[in-house]
Short mmCIF file of C-alpha atoms in Angstrom, two decimals:
data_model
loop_
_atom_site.label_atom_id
_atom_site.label_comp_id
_atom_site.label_asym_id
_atom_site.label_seq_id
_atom_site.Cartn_x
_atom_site.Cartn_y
_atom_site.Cartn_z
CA UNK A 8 0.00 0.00 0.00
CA UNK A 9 1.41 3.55 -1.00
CA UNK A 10 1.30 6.32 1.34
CA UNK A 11 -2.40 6.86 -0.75
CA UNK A 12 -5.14 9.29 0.44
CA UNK A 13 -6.50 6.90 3.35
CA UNK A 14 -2.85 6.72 4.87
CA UNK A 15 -1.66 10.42 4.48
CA UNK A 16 -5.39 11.37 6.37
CA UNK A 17 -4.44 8.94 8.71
CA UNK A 18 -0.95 10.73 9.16
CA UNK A 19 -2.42 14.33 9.31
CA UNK A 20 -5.12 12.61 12.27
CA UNK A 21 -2.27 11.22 14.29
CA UNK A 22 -0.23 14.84 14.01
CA UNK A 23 -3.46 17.13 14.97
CA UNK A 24 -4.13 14.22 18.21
CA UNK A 25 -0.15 14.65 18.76
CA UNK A 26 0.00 10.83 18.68
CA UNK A 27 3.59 9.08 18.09
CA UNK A 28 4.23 7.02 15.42
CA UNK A 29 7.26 5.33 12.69
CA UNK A 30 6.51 6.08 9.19
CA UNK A 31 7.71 2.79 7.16
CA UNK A 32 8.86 3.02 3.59
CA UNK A 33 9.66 0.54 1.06
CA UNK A 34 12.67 2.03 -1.13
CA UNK A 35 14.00 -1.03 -2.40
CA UNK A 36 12.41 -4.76 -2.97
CA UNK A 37 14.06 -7.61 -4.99
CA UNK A 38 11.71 -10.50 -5.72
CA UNK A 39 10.16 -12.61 -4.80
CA UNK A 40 9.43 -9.87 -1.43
CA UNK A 41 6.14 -8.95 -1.74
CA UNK A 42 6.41 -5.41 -0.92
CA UNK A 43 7.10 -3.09 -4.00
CA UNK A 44 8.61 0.56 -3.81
CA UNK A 45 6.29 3.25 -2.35
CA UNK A 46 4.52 0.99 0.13
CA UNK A 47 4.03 1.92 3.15
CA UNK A 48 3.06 1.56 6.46
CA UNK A 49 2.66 3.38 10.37
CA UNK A 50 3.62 1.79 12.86
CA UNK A 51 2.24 2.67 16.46
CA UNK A 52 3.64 2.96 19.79
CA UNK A 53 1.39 0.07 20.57
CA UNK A 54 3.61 -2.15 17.65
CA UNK A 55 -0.07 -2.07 15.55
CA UNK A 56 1.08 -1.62 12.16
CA UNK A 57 -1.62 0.06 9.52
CA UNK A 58 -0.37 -0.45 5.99
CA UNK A 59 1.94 -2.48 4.23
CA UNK A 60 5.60 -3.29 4.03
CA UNK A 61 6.29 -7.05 3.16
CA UNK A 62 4.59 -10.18 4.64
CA UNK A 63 4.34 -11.26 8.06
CA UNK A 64 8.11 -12.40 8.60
CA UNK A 65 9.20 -8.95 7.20
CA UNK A 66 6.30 -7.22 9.24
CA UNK A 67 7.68 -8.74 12.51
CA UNK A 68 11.07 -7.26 11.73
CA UNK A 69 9.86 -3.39 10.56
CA UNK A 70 7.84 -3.80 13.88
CA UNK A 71 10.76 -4.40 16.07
CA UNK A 72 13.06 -1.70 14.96
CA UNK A 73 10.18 0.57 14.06
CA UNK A 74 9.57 0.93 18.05
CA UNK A 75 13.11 1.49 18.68
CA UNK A 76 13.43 4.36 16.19
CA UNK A 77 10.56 5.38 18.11
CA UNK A 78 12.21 5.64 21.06
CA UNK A 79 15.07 6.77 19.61
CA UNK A 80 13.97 9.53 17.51
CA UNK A 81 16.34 8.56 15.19
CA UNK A 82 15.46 7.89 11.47
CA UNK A 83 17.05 4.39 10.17
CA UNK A 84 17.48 2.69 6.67
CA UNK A 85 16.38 -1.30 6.94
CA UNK A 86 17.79 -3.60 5.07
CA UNK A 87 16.38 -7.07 5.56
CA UNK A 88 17.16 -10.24 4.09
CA UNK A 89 17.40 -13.94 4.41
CA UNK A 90 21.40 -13.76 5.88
CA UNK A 91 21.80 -10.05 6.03
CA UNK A 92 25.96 -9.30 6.44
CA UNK A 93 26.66 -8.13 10.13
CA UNK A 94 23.69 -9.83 11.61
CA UNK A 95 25.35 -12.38 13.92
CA UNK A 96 22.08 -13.67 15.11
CA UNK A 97 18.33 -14.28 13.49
CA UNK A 98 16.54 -11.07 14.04
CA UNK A 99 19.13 -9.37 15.77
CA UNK A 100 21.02 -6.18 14.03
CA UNK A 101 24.64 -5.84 13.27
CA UNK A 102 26.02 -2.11 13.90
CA UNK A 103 24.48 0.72 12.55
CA UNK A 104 26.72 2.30 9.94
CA UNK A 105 25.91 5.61 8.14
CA UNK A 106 22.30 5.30 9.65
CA UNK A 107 21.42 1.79 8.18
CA UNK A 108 20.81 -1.44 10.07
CA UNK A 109 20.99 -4.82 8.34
CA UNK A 110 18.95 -7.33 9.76
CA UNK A 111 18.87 -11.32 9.38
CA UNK A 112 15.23 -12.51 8.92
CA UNK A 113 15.61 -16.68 7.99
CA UNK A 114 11.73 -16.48 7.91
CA UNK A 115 11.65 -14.78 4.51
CA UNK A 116 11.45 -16.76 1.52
CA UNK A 117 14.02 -14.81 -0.46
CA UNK A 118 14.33 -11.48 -1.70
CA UNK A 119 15.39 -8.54 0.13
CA UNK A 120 14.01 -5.27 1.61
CA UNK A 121 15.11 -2.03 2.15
CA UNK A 122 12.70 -0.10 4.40
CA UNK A 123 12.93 3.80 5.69
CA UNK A 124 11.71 4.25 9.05
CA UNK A 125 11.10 7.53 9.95
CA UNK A 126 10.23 8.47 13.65
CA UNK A 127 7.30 11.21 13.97
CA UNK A 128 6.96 12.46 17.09
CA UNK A 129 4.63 15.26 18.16
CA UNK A 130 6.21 18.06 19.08
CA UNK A 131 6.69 18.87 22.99
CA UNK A 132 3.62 20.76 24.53
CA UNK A 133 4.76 23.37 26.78
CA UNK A 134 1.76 25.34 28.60
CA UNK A 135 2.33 28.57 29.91
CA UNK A 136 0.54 30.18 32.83
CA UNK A 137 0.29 33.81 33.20
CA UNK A 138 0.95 37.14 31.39
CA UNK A 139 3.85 38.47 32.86
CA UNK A 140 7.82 39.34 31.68
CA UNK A 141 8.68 35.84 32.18
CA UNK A 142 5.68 34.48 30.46
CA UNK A 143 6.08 36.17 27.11
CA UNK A 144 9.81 35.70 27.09
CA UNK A 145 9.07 32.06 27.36
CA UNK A 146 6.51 32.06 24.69
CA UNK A 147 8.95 33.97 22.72
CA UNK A 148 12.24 31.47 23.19
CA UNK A 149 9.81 28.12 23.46
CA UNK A 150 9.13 27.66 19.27
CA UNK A 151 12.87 27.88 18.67
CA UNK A 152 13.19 24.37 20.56
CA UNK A 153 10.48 23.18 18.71
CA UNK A 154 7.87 23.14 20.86
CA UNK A 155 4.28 23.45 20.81
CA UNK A 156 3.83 26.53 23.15
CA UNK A 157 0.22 27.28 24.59
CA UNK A 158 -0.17 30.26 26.38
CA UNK A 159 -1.93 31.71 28.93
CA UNK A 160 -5.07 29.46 29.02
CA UNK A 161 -6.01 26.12 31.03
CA UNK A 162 -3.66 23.17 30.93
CA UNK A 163 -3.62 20.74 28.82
CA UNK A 164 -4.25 17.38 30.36
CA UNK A 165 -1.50 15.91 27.99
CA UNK A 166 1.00 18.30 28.10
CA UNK A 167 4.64 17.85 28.16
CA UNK A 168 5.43 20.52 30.82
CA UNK A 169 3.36 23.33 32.55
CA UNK A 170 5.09 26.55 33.25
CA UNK A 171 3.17 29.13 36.20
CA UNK A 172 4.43 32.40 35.60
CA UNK A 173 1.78 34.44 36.93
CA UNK A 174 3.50 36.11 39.98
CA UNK A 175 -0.04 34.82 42.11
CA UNK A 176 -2.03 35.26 39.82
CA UNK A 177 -4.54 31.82 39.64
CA UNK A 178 -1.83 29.70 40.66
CA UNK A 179 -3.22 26.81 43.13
CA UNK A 180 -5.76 26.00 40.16
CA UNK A 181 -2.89 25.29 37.26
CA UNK A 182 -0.56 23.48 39.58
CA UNK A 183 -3.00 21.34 41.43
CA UNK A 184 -4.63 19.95 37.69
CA UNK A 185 -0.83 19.74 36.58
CA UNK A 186 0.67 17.69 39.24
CA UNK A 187 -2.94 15.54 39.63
CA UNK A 188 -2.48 15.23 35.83
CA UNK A 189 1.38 13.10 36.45
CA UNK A 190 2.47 16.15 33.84
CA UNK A 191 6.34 15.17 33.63
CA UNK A 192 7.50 18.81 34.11
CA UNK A 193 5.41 21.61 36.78
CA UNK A 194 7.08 24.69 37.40
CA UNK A 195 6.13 27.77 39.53
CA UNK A 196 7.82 31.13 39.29
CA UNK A 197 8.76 32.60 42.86
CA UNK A 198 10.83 32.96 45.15
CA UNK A 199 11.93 29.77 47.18
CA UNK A 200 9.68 31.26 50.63
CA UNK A 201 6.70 32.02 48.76
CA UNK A 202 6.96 29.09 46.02
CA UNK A 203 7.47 26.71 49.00
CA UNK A 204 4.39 28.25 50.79
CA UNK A 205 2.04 28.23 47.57
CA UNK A 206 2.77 23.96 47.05
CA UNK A 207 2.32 23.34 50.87
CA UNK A 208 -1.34 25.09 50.73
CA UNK A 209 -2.32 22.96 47.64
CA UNK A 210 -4.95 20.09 48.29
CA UNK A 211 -2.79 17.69 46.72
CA UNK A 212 -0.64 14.02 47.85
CA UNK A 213 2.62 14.74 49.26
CA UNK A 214 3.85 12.94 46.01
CA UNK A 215 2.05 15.28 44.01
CA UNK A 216 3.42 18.31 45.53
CA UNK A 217 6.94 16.79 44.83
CA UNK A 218 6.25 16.98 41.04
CA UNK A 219 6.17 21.19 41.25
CA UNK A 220 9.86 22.42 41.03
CA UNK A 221 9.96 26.02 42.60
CA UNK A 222 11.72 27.90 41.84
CA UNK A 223 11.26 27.07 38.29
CA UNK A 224 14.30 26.97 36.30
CA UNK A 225 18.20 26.01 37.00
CA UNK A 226 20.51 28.36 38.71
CA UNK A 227 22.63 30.21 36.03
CA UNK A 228 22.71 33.61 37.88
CA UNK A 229 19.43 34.92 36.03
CA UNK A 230 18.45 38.54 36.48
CA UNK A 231 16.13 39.49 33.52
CA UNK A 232 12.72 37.79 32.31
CA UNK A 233 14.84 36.54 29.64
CA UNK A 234 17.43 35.23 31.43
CA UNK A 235 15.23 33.48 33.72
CA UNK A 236 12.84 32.02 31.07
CA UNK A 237 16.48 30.06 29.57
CA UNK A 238 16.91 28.50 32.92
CA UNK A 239 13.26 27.43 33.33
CA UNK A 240 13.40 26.32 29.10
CA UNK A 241 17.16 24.36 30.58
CA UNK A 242 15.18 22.60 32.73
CA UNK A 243 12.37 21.73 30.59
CA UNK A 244 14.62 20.27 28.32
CA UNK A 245 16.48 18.43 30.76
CA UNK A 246 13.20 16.82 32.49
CA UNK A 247 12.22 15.84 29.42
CA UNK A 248 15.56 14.04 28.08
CA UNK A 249 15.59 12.17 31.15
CA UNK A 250 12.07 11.16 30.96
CA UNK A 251 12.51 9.83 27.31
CA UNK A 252 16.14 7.82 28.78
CA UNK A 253 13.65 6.64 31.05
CA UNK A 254 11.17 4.75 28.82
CA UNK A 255 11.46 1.44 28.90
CA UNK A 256 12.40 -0.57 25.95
CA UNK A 257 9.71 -2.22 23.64
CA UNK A 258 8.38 -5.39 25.16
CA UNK A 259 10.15 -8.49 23.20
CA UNK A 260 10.83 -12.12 22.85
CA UNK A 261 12.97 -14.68 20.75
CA UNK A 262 10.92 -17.24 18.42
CA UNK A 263 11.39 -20.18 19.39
CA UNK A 264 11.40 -21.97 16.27
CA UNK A 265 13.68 -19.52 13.77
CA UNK A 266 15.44 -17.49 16.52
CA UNK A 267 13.72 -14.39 15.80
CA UNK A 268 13.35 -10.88 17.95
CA UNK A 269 10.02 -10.10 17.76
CA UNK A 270 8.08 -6.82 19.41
CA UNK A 271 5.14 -8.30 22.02
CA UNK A 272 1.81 -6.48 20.34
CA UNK A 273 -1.68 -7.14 21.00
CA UNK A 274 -1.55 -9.14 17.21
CA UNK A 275 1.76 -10.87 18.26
CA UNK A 276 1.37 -14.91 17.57
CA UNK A 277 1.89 -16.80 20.57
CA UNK A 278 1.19 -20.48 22.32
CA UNK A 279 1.07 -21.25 25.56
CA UNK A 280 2.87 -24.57 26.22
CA UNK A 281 4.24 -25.77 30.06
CA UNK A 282 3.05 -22.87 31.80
CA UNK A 283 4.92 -20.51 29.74
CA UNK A 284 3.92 -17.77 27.00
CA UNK A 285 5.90 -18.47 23.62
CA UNK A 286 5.60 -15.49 20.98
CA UNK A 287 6.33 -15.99 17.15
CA UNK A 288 7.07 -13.74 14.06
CA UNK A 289 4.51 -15.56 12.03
CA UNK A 290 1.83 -18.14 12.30
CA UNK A 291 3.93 -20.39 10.51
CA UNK A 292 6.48 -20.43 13.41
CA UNK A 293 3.53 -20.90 16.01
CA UNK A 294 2.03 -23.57 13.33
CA UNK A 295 5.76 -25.38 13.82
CA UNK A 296 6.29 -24.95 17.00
CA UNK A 297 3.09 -26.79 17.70
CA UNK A 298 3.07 -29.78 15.68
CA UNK A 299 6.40 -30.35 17.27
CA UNK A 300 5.22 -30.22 20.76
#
């Protein structure tokens, strides 16, 4: 399938919902694949795959490195084959040089596949509270990082980070639905006395109050609203990083039967055999795997 009207609506619905995904294209195919140049294919953060890009055995392979690029952010060539050079083990990569991966795939029938997975990933939402100095110099400085500023209004539920920087203005309501909300980053402009008194008056957990950092922003000596927005923006960035180092890596497991790494999804194959869960690239390896037992 070619990235046709159904797909690219499909890609301009996951964008506006700010919705993650790996955008899978076929470059090169030498027969007998059964992928052709121009498919394509999404793959979620779930490992559901909408499209095409080969057959199941090269689906379970696109899947698995899909989520890492994912995770990653990182944009990777593919390059899949029966006994792909550099791939010591079924399924498993050899290094990445010049920003392509070959991978060995002893499901496939022949051919090979070059695939271009391409990591889309919304752009951080960073909501600012207040209209102050501060405030404007951070919606002023936030759109060069990239990010999806929203000022001055109510928080959004799935935002990225949640600046207050209304010098006590409407405070307690923004922090206490950030912090409630698990937000990864809550900041509130003050000084440390009056910061510290505005969190200890807010109805929320002590775990919840933990989540507000105040005084917003890293110390780098900071004088004018400028200044001060690049140390909150420095420690945006840096709660974020470490939040993404923090995810854990896709959920996966070896095939029993060919020896592949395949990415656990809700559409995985698997058998249950001697009180243990067995997952497969394909049905065929399930099928095998099976008859054998």
């Amino acid at each position: 399938m070619s990235a046709g009207p159904a797909l690219e609506q499909r890609i301009a619905e996951l964008t506006q919902r700010h919705v993650p995904f790996v955008k899978a294209t076929v470059v090169r195919a030498r027969r007998p694949a059964s992928a052709h140049p121009g498919d394509t294919a999404l793959v979620l953060a779930d490992g559901s795959i909408e499209g095409f890009v080969g057959g199941v055995c090269a689906e379970a392979t696109v899947r698995v490195q899909a989520l890492r690029t994912l995770r990653s952010g990182e944009s990777l060539l593919l390059r899949i084959s029966p006994g792909s050079p550099g791939a010591d083990d079924p399924g498993e990569p050899g290094e990445i040089e010049d920003g392509a991966l070959a991978v060995a795939n002893p499901c496939l029938s022949g051919g090979e596949l070059e695939i271009f997975l391409e990591p889309l990933r919304p752009a951080p939402r960073v909501a600012v509270v207040g209209d102050t100095p501060i405030a404007r110099a951070l919606l002023a400085f936030g759109p060069a990082l990239g990010y999806d500023i929203t000022p001055d209004g109510e928080v959004v539920q799935d935002a990225d980070a949640v600046v207050v920087a209304s010098h006590g203005w409407d405070e307690a309501p923004a922090l206490t639905v950030a912090a409630r909300a698990g937000i990864p980053y809550v900041g509130l402009v003050a000084s440390p006395k009056r910061g510290a008194a505005v969190v200890a008056d807010l109805d929320l957990t002590r775990e919840e109050r933990a989540r507000i950092r105040t005084p917003a922003g890293v110390w780098i000596g900071a004088r004018t609203p400028g200044e001060v927005a690049v140390s909150i923006l420095a420690e945006v960035i840096a709660s974020l990083r470490a939040a993404t180092v923090a995810e854990p890596e896709p959920r996966s497991a070896v095939d029993p039967v060919c020896g592949m790494t395949v990415a656990i999804a809700a559409d995985t194959p698997y058998a249950d055999a001697g009180g243990e869960r067995h997952w497969f690239c394909c049905p065929a390896c399930r099928d095998r795997y099976a008859e054998a037992g």
